[in-house]
Structures are given as C-alpha cells and as structure tokens.
CSV table of C-alpha atoms and ligand atoms in Angstrom, one decimal:
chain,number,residue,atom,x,y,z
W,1,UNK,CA,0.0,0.0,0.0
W,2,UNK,CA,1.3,3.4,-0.6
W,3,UNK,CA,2.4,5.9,1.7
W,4,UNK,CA,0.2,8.6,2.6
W,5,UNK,CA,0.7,12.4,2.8
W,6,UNK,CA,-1.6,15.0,5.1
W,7,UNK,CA,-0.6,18.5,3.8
W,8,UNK,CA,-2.5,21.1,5.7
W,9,UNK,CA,-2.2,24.4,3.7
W,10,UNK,CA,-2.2,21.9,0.4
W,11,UNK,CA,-4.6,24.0,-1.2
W,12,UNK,CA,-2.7,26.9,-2.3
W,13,UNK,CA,1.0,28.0,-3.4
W,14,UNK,CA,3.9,25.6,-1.6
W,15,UNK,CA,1.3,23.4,-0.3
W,16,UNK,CA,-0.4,22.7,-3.5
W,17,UNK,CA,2.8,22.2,-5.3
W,18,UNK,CA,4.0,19.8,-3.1
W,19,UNK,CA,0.3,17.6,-3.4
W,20,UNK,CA,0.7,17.5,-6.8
W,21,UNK,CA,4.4,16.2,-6.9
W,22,UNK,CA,4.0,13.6,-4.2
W,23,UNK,CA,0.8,12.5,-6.0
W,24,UNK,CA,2.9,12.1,-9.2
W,25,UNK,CA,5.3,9.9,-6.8
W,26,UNK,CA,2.2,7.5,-6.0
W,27,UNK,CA,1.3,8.8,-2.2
W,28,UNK,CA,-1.7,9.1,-1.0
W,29,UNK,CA,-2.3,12.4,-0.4
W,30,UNK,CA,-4.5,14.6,1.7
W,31,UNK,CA,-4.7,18.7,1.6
W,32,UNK,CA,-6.6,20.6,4.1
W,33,UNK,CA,-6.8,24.1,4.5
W,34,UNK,CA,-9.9,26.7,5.3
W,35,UNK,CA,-11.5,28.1,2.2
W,36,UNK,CA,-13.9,25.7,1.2
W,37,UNK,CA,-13.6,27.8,-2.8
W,38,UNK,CA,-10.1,26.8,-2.6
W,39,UNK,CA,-10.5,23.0,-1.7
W,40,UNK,CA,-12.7,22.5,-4.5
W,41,UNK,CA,-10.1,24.3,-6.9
W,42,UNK,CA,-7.2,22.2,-5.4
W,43,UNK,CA,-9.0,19.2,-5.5
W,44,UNK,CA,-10.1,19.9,-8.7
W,45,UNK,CA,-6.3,20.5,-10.2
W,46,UNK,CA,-5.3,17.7,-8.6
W,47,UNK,CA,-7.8,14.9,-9.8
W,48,UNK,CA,-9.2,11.6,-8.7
W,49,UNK,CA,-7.5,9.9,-5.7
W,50,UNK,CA,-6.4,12.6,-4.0
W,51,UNK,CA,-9.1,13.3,-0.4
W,52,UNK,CA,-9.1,17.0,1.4
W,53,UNK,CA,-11.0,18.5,4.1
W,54,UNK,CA,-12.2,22.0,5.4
W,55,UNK,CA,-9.8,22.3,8.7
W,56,UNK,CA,-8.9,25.4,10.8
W,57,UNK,CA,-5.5,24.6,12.3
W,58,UNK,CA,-5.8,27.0,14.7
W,59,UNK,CA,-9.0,25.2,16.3
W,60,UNK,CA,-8.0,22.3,18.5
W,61,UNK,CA,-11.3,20.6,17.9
W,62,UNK,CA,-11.4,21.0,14.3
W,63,UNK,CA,-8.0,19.5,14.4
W,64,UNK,CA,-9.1,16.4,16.4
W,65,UNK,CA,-12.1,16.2,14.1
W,66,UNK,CA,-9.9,16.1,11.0
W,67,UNK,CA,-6.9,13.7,12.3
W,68,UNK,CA,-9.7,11.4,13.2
W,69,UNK,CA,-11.3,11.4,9.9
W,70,UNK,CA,-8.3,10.9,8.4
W,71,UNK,CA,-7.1,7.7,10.0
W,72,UNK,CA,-3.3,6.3,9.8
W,73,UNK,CA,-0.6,8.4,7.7
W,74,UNK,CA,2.7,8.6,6.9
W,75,UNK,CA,3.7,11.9,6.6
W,76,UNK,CA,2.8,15.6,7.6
W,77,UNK,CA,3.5,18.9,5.8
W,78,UNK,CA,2.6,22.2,7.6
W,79,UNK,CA,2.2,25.2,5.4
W,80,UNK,CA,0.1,27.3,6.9
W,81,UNK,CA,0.3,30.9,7.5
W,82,UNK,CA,-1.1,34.2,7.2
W,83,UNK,CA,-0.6,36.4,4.0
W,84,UNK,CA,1.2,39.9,4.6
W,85,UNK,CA,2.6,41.2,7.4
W,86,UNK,CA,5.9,43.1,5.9
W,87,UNK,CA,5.1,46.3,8.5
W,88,UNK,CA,7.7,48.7,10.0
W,89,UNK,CA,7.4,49.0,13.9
W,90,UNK,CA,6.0,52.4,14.0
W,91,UNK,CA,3.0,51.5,11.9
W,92,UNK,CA,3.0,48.0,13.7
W,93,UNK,CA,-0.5,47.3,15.6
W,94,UNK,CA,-0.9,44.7,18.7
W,95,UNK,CA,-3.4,43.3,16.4
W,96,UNK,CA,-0.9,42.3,13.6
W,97,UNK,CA,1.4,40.9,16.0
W,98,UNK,CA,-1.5,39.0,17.3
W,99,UNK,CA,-2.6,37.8,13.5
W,100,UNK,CA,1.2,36.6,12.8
W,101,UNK,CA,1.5,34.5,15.6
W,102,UNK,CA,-2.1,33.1,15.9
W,103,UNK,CA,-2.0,32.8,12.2
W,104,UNK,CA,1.5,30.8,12.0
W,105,UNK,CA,3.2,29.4,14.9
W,106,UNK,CA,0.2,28.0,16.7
W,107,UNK,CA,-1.5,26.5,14.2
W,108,UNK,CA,1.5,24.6,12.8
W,109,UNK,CA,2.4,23.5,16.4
W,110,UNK,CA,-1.3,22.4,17.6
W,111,UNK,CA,-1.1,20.7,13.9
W,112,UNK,CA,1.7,18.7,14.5
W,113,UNK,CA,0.3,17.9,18.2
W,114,UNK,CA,-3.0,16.8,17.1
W,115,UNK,CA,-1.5,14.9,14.3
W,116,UNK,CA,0.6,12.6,16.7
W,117,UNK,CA,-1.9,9.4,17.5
W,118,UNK,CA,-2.3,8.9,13.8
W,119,UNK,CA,1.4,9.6,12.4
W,120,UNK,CA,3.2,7.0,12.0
W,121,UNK,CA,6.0,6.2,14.6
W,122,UNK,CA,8.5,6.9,12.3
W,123,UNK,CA,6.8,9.2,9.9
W,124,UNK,CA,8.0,12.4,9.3
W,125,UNK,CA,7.0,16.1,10.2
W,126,UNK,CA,8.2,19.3,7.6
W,127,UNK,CA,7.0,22.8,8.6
W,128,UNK,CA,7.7,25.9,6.8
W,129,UNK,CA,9.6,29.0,8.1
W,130,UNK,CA,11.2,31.7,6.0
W,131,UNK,CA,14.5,33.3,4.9
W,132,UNK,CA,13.0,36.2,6.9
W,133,UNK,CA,14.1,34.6,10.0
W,134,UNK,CA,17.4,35.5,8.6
W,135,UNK,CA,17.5,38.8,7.5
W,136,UNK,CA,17.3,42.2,9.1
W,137,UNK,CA,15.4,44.4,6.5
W,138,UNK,CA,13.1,47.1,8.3
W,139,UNK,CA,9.4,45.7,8.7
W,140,UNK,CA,10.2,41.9,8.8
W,141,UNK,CA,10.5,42.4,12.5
W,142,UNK,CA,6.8,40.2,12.9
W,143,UNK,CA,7.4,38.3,10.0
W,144,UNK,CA,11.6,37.1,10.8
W,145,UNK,CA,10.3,36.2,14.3
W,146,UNK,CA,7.6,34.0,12.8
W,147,UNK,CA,9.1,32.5,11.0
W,148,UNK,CA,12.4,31.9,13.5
W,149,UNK,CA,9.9,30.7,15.9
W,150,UNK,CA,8.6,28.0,13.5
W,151,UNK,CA,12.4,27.1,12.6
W,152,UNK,CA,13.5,26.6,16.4
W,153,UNK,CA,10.5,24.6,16.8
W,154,UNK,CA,11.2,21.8,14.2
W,155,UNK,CA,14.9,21.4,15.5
W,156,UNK,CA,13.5,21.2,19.2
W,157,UNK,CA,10.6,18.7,18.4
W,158,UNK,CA,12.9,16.3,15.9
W,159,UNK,CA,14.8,15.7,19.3
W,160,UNK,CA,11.5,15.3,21.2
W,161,UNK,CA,9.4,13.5,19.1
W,162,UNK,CA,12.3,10.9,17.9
W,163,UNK,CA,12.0,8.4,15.9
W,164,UNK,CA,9.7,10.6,14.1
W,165,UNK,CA,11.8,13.4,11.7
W,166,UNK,CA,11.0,16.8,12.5
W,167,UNK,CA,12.5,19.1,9.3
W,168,UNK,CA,11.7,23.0,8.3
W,169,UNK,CA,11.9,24.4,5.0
W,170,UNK,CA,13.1,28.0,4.6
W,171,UNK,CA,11.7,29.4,1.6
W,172,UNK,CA,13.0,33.2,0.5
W,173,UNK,CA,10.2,34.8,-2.2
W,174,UNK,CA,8.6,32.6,-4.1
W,175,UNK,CA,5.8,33.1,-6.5
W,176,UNK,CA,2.2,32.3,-4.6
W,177,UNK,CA,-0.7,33.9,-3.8
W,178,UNK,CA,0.7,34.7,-0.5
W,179,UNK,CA,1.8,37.8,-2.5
W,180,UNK,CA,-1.9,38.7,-2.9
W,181,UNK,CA,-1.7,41.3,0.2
W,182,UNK,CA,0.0,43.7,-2.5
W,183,UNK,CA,-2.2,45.1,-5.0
W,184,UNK,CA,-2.2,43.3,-8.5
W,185,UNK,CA,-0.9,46.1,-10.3
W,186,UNK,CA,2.4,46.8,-9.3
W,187,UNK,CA,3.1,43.4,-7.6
W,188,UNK,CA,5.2,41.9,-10.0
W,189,UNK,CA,7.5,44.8,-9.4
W,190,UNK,CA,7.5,44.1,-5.5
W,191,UNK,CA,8.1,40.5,-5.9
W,192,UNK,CA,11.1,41.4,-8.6
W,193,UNK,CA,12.1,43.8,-5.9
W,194,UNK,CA,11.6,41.4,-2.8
W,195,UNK,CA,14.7,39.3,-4.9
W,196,UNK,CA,17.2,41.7,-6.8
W,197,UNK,CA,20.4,41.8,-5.3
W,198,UNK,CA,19.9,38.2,-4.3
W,199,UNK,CA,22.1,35.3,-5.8
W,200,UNK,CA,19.7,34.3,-7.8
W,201,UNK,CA,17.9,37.7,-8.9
W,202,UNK,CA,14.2,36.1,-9.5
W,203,UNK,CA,11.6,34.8,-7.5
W,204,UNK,CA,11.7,30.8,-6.9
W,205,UNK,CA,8.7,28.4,-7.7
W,206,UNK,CA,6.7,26.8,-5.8
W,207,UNK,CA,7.9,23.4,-7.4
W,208,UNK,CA,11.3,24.1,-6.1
W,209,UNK,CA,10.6,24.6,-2.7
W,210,UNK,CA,8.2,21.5,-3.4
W,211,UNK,CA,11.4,19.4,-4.3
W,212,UNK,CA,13.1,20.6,-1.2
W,213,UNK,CA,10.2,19.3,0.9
W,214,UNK,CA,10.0,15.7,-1.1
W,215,UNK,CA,13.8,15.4,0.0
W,216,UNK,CA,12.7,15.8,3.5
W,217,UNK,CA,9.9,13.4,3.2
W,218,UNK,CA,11.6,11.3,1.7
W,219,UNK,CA,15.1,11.1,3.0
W,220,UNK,CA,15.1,9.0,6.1
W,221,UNK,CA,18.1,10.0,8.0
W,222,UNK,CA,17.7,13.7,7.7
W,223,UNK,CA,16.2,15.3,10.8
W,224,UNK,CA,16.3,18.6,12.9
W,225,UNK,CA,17.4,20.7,9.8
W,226,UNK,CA,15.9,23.9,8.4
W,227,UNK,CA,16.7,23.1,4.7
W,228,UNK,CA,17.3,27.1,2.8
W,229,UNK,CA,15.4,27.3,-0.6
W,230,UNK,CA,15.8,31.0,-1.0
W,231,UNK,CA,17.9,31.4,-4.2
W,232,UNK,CA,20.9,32.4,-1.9
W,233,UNK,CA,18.5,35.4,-0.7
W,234,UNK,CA,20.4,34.7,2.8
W,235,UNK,CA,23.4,36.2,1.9
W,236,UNK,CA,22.2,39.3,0.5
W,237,UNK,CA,23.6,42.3,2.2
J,1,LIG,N1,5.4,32.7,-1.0
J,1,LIG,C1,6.5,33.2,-0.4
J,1,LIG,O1,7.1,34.1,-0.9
J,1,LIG,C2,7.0,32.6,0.9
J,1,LIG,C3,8.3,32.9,1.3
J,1,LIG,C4,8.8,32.4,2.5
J,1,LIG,C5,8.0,31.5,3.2
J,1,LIG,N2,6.8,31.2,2.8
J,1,LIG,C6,6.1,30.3,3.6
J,1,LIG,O2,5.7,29.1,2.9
J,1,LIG,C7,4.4,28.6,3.4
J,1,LIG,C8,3.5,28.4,2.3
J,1,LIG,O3,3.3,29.7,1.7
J,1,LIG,P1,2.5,29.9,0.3
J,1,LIG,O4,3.3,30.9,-0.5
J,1,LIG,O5,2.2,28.6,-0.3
J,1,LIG,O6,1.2,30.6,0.9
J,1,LIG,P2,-0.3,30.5,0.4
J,1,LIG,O7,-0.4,30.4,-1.1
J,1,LIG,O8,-1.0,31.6,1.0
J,1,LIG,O9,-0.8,29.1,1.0
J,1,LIG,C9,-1.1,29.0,2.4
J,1,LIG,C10,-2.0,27.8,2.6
J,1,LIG,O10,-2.2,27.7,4.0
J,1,LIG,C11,-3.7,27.6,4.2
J,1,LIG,N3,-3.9,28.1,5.6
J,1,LIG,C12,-3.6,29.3,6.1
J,1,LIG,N4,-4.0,29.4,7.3
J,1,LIG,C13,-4.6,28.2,7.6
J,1,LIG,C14,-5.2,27.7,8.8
J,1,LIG,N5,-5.3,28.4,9.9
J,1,LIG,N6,-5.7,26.4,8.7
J,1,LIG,C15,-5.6,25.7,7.6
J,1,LIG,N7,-5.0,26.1,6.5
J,1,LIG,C16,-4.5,27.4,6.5
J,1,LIG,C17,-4.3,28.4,3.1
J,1,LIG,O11,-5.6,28.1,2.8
J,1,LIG,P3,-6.8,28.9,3.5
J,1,LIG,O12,-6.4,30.4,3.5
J,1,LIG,O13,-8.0,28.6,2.7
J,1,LIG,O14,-6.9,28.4,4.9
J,1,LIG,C18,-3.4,28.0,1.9
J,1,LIG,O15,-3.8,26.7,1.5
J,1,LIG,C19,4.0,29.6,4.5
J,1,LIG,O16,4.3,29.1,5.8
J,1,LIG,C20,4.8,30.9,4.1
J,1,LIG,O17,5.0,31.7,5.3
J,1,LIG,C21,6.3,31.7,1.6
C-alpha cells in the first residue's frame, strides 16, 4: 500500500505544489486548508485519488475532528500561515502581531500535536519557516520572528518527538498567492524587488521549494534541519 501524505495548507502556493508532486510519486495524499472555494479548486487541479477537508488549524477541535477522519498516515507537511505582514514598527498594531503569531506558529504546532496518535511512529514532520528569519530588512520584524519561531520549533521537536523526523523548509520569495496582500498592479515589481540583489535575482517556484520538501519526506536520515530554498537570498547584504 502506498504511503500517505496530510498537507495542511495543500490547497494553495507551496502546499499545493508539493500535493501534486508527491501524487505524481504514487502517495496518498490529503490537503486541508480553510476556504472551502479553494478546496474544490485544489481538488479539482489535482484529480481523482487525492481526499481534502475543510480544517482550521488553529481550532483544536477541528484538528481532532480532522486527524480522526483521516485515520493512519505517513507523513505531515505544515504550510500554513497568514498572508502579509511586511510592517515597520512604528506602523506595527498589537493586532498584527496577534494575527502573525495566531496565524502561523500556533496553528503549525497544535497541527503537529494533534496529528501525533495517527502519524506514523516513524513518519516524518516538515513545517515551513522563512529566509526572513534571517534577514534584518526594516518591517520583517513580525514576520523574521515568525518565522524563526517556526524554525527553532522543528529542531527542538525532531529531538523530542524521535523516531519521528521533524524538518523545516526556509523558503525566500517565491511566487504564490501569499503575495496577494500587495495590489495586482504593481506586484510583479514588488516580488522582482523582494529578490534583486539576491544570488539568484528572480523569485523561486513553488515546485522548487516543493522538491526541497520531497527530500525531507523522503530522505530518512535527515532530521532537525531547516533546509534554505531561498535562491541564496540569505546572503544578500
Ligand atoms: N510565498 C512566499 O514568498 C514565501 C516565502 C517564504 C516563506 N513562505 C512560507 O511558505 C508557506 C506556504 O506559503 P505559500 O506561499 O504557499 O502561501 P499560500 O499560497 O498563502 O498558502 C497558504 C496555505 O495555507 C492555508 N492556511 C492558512 N492558514 C490556515 C489555517 N489556519 N488552517 C488551515 N489552512 C490554513 C491556506 O488556505 P486557507 O487560506 O483557505 O486556509 C493555503 O492553502 C507559508 O508558511 C509561508 O509563510 C512563503
């Protein structure tokens, strides 16, 4: 029987991406993710065989709900998080702070909680941070810490939750509709922006970072890393 993949956040961008390529690698897979609209889409794209569920994975009983639905698994991706949230301090609200963390940290750690009775002993676990976590650029105070949070999280739980593999992915800009916070005209030119200077000088896929996250899934003595798919947008100065 083949393995099978829960992917919450597998109905948009990195998430969907990564459905489609571990589908095309004969898992079963299973994408959750809030918007019914863009469940049907997703599950459209992605064609017979492939199961998905409304879920809020910041609501504990929804989680329960949905990890019981879903039965035994394999493997869990994490993509969740909140769109926007490039803001410098001045203009910075309580409220925003409040969105970023209740919008990414939590649910990706009451995710990977909830999923434990039904993962797989030695299954694996990927979340996704960001090359923010990194950087220093003014506004990406909410959005670095976020993201670092998410990062330090994977490395502590791949020593706690053992034999299970806890990974993160660190994406820099990649071409989603995370972007959709800017206004469509004009938001090619901040995405170009968000990358010149970088190594690479474009915006990455979300089939690369998708590759990245197969590795993890795949690879079974790789735990505790946070794997960099950022176009070298790291060592930008
Ligand atoms: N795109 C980039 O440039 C970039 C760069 C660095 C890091 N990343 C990180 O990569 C990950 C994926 O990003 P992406 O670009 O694929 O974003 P995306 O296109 O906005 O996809 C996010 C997915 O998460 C789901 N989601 C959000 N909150 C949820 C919740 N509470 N419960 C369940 N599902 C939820 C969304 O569906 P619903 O809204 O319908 O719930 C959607 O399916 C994120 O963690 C992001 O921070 C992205």
């Amino acid at each position: 029987m083949s393995e099978r993949v829960v992917i919450v956040g597998g109905t948009s961008g990195i998430g969907l991406a990564t459905a489609e390529l571990l589908r095309d690698r004969g898992y079963g897979v299973v994408v959750a993710g809030r918007s019914a609209d863009r469940l049907e889409s997703a599950l459209k794209l992605l064609g017979e065989g492939v199961e998905g569920r409304t879920l809020d994975a910041g609501d504990e009983e929804q989680l329960a709900a949905f990890f019981g639905e879903t039965g035994p698994f394999d493997h869990l991706v994490v993509t969740v998080s909140p769109r926007g949230g490039i803001t410098p301090l001045l203009e910075l609200t309580g409220a925003e702070l409040r969105r970023h963390s209740e919008g990414k940290l939590i649910p990706q750690l009451l995710t990977v909680k909830a999923a434990l009775p039904t993962l797989r002993a030695d299954g694996s676990v990927t979340l996704l941070g960001a090359v923010s976590s990194q950087l220093s650029g003014a506004g990406l105070a909410v959005l670095g810490s976020s993201n670092a949070a998410v990062e330090t999280a994977a490395r502590i739980l791949a020593a706690e939750l053992a034999p299970r593999r806890v990974n993160a992915v660190s994406p820099g800009v990649i071409d989603t509709p995370w972007w959709d916070w800017v206004p469509e005209e004009g938001r090619g030119d901040v995405v170009a922006g968000a990358c010149s200077g970088t190594p690479m000088g474009r915006p990455g896929r979300p089939e690369e970072v998708a590759h990245a996250i197969g590795f993890l899934v795949e690879n079974t003595y790789t735990t505790g890393i946070v794997l960099p798919v950022d176009g070298g947008a790291r060592l930008a100065s």
